[in-house]
CSV table of C-alpha atoms and ligand atoms in Angstrom, one decimal:
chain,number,residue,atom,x,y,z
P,208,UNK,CA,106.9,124.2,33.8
P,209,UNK,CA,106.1,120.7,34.6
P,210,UNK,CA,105.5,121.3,38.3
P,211,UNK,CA,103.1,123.9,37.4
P,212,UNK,CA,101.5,121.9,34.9
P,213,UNK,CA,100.7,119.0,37.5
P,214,UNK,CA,99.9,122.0,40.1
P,215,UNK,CA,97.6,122.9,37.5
P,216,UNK,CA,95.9,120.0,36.6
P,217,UNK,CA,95.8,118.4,40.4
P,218,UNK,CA,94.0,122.4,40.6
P,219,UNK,CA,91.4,121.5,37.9
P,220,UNK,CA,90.8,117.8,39.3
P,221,UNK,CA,89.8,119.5,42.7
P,222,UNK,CA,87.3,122.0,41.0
P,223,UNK,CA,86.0,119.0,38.8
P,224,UNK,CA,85.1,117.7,42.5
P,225,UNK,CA,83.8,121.0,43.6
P,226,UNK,CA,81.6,121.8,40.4
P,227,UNK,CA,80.2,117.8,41.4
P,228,UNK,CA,79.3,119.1,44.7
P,229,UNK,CA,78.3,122.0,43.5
P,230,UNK,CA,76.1,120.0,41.0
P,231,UNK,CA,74.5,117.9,43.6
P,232,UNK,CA,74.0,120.9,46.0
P,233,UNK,CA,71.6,122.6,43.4
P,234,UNK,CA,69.9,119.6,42.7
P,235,UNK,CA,68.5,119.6,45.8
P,236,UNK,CA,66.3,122.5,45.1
P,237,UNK,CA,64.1,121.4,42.4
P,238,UNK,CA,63.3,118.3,45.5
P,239,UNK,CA,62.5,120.9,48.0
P,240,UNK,CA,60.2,122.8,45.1
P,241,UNK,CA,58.0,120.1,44.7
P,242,UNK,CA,57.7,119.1,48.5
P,243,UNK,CA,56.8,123.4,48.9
P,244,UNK,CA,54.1,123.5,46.1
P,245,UNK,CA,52.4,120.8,47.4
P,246,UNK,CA,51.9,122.3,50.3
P,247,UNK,CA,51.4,125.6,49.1
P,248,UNK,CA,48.5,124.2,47.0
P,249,UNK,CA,47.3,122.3,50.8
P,250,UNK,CA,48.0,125.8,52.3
P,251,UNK,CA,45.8,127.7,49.4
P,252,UNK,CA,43.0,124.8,49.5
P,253,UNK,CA,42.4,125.8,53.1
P,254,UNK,CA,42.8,129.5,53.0
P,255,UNK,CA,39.7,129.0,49.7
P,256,UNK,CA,37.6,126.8,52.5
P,257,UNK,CA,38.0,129.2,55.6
P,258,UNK,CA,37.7,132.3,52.8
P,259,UNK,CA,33.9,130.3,51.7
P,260,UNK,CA,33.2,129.6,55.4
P,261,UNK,CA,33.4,133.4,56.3
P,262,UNK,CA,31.2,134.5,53.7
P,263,UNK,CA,28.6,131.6,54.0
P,264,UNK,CA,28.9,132.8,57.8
P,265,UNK,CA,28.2,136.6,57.2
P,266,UNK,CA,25.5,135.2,54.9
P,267,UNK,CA,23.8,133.7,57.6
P,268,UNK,CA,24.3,136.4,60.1
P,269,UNK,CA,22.5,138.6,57.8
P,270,UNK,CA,19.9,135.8,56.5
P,271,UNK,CA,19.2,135.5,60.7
P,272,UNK,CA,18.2,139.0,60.6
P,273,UNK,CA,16.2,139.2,58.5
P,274,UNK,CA,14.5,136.7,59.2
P,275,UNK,CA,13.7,138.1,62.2
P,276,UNK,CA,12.3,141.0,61.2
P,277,UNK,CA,10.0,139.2,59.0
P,278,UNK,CA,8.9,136.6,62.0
P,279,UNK,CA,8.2,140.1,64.2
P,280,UNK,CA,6.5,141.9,61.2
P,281,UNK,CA,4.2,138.8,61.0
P,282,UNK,CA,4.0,138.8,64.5
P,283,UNK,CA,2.4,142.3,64.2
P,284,UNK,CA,0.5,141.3,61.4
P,285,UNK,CA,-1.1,138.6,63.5
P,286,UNK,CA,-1.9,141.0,66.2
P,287,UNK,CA,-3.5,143.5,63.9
P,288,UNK,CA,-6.0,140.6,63.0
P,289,UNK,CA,-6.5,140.0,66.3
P,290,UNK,CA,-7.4,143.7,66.5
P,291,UNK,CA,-9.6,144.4,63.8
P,292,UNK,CA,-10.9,140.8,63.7
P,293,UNK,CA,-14.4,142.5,63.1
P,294,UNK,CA,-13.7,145.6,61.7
P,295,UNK,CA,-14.5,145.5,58.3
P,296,UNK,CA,-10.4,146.2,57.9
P,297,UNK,CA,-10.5,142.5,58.4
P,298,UNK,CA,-9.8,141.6,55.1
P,299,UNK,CA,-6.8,143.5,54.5
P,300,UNK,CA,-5.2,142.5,57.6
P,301,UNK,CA,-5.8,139.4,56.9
P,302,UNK,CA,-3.8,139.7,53.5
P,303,UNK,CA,-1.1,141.2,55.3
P,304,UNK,CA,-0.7,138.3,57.3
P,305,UNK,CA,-0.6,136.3,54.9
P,306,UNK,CA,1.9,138.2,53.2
P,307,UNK,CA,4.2,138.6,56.3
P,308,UNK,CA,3.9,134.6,56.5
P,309,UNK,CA,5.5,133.9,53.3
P,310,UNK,CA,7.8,136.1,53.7
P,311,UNK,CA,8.5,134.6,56.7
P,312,UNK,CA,8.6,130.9,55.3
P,313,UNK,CA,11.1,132.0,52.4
P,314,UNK,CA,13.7,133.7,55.1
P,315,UNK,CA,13.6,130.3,57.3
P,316,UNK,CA,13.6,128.7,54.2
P,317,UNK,CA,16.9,130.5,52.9
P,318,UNK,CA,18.3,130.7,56.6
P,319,UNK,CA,17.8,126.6,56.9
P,320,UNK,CA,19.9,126.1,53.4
P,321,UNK,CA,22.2,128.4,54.3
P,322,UNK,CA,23.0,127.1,58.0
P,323,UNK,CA,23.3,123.0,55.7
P,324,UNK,CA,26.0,124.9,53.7
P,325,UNK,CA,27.6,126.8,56.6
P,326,UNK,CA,27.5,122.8,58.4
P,327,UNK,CA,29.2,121.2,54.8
P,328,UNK,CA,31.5,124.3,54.5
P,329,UNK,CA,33.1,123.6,58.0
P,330,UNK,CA,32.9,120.3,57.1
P,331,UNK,CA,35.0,120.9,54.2
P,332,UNK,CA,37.7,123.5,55.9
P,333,UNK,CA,38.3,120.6,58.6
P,334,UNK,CA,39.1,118.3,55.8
P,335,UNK,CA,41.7,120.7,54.3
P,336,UNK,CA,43.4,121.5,57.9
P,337,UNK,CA,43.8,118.0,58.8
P,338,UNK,CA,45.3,117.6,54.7
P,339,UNK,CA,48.4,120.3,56.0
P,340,UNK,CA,48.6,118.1,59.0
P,341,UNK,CA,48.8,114.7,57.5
P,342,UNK,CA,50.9,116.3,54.6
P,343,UNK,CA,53.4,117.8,57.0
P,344,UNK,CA,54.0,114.4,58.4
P,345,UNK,CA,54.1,112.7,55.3
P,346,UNK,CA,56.9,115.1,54.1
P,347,UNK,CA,58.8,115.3,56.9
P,348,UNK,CA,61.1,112.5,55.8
P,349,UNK,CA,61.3,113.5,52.8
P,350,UNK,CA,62.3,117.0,53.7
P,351,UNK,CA,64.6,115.9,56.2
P,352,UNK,CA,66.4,113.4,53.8
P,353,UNK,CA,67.2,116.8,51.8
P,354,UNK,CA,69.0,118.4,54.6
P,355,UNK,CA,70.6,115.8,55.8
P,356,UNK,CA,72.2,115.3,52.4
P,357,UNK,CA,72.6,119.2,52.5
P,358,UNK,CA,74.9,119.2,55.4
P,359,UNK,CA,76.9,116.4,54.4
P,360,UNK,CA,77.4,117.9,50.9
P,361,UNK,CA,78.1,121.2,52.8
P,362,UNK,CA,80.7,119.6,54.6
P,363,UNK,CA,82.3,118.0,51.8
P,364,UNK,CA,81.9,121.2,49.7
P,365,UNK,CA,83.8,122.7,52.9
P,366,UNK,CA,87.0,120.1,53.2
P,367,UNK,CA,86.7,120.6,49.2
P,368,UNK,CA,87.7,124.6,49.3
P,369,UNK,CA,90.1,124.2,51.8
P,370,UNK,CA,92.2,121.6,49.4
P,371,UNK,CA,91.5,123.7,46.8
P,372,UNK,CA,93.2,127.0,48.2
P,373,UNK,CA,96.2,124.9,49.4
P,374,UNK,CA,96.5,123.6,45.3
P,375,UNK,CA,96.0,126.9,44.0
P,376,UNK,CA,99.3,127.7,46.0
P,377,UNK,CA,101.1,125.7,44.2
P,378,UNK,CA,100.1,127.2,40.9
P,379,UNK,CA,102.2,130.7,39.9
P,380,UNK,CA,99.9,134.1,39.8
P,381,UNK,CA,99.8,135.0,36.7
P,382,UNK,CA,98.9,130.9,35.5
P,383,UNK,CA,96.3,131.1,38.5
P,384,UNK,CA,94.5,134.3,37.2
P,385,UNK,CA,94.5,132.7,33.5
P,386,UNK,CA,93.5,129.7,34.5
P,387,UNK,CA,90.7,130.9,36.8
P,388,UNK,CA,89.5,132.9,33.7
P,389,UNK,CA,88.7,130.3,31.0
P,390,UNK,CA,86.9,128.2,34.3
P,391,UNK,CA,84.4,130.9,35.5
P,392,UNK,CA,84.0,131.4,31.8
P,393,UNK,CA,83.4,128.1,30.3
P,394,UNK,CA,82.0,126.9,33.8
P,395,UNK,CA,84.0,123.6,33.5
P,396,UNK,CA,87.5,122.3,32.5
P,397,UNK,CA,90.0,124.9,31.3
P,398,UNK,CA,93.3,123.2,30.6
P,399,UNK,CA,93.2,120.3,28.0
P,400,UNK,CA,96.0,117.9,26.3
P,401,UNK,CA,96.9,118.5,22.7
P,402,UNK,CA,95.9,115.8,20.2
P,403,UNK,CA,98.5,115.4,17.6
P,404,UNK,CA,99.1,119.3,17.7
P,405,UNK,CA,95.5,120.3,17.9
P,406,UNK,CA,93.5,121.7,20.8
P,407,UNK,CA,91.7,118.9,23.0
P,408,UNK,CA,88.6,120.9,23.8
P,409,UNK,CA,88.1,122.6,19.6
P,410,UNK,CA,90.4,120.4,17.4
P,411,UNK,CA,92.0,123.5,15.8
P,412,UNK,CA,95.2,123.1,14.6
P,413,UNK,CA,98.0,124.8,16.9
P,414,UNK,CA,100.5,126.9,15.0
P,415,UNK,CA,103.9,125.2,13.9
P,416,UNK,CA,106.1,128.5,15.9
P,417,UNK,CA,104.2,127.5,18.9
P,418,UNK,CA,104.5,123.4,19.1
P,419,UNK,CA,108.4,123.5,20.1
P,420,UNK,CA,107.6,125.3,22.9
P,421,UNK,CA,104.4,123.0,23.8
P,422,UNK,CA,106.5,120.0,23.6
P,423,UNK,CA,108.8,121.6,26.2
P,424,UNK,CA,106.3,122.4,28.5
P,425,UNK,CA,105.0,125.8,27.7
P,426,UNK,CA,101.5,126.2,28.6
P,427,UNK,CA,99.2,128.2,25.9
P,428,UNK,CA,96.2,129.5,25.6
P,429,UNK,CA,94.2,128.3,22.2
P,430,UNK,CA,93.6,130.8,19.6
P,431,UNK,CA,90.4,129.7,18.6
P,432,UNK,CA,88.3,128.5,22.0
P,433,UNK,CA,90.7,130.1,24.8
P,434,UNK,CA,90.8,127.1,27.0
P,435,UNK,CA,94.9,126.4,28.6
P,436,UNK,CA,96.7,124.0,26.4
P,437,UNK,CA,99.7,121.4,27.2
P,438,UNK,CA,101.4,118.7,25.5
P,439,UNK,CA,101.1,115.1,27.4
P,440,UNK,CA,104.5,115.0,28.9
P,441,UNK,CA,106.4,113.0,25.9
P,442,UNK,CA,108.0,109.8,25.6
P,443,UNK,CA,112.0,109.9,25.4
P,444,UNK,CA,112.3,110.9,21.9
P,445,UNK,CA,110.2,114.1,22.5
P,446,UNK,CA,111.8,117.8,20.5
P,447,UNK,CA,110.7,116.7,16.8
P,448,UNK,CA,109.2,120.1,16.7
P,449,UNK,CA,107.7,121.5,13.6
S,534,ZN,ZN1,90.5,125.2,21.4
């Protein structure tokens, strides 16, 4: 039984070193979070600019228009005057050129503000797209200080499984399958040393018909919290069971 217990417990030193890797391979995520909402938040602050741009655009398309339409309904209106310029219409052509004219000044008015915001809003989408550009570059060693440490843990986490499946060899089926139990459940150390006849992982006392066979090498399972339990191999005056 002592052979299996050192198979064992060189098999739980190697999955300590795997659940490290393991550890530091999940760590990296959080890392590459942060670099991706920043520039998800750059990515989004552009998209908002070239969204505002678009509209501001349409908005002067249409603004354009109408203006327009107002200069060549004052350009009729003008015409008309000319027309009737002694008519005794005179008078009302005269209002409707006058009419036509403001409307005309508002649109250019309107058209003018809107062609400054169109000029700011391009102004402000350039900024964001050149903020992607810079922030790609100013992450990139940042990002590629992630991977690098990626593969390396990768390859360590590879040369780690294959040790691991040539100590599990060593350990007897049944042991394995127990063993491999209490790990996945308790996601960390499953075989512990007794303390003065009392589990090493809960403290609970381990029953006097099971110690003589802990003191010869047994292997057992604890009652109360489940993990694998052995006695430290014992000095030469080891068998005062009970
Ligand atoms: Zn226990």
């Amino acid at each position: 039984m002592t052979d299996q217990l050192d198979a064992l417990l060189a098999l739980q030193t190697a999955d300590d070193g795997l659940q490290a890797l393991e550890t530091r391979l999940a760590a990296l995520a959080p890392r590459l979070a942060t670099l991706d909402a920043e520039r998800q938040a750059a990515e989004k602050a552009a998209a908002g600019a070239r969204q505002a741009l678009e509209r501001e655009s349409e908005r002067h398309t249409h603004l354009s228009e109408r203006a327009g339409e107002f200069r060549r309904m004052n350009d009729r209106a003008v015409s008309q005057l000319d027309q009737v310029r002694k008519a005794h219409h005179a008078s009302a052509a005269g209002a409707q050129v006058d009419i036509s004219r403001r409307a005309l000044a508002d649109a250019e008015a309107e058209l003018h503000a809107s062609g400054v915001r169109l000029a700011s809003l391009q102004t402000a989408l350039e900024g964001a797209e050149q903020r992607i550009g810079a922030m790609e570059s100013e992450q990139a060693p940042a990002r590629e200080a992630v991977e690098s440490e990626r593969s390396e843990i990768e390859r360590e986490l590879g040369d780690a499984r294959t040790a691991r499946a040539a100590l599990a060899r060593h350990v007897e089926t049944r042991l394995l399958a127990r063993y491999d139990r209490v790990r996945s459940r308790r996601r960390g150390p499953a075989v512990f040393p007794l303390h003065h006849f009392t589990c090493g992982n809960c403290d609970t006392a381990i029953p006097t018909q099971r110690r003589a066979g802990m003191t010869a090498g047994n292997i057992e399972v604890c009652e109360s919290c489940g993990v694998l339990l052995y006695a430290a191999p014992a000095p030469a005056t080891a068998g005062h069971a009970g």
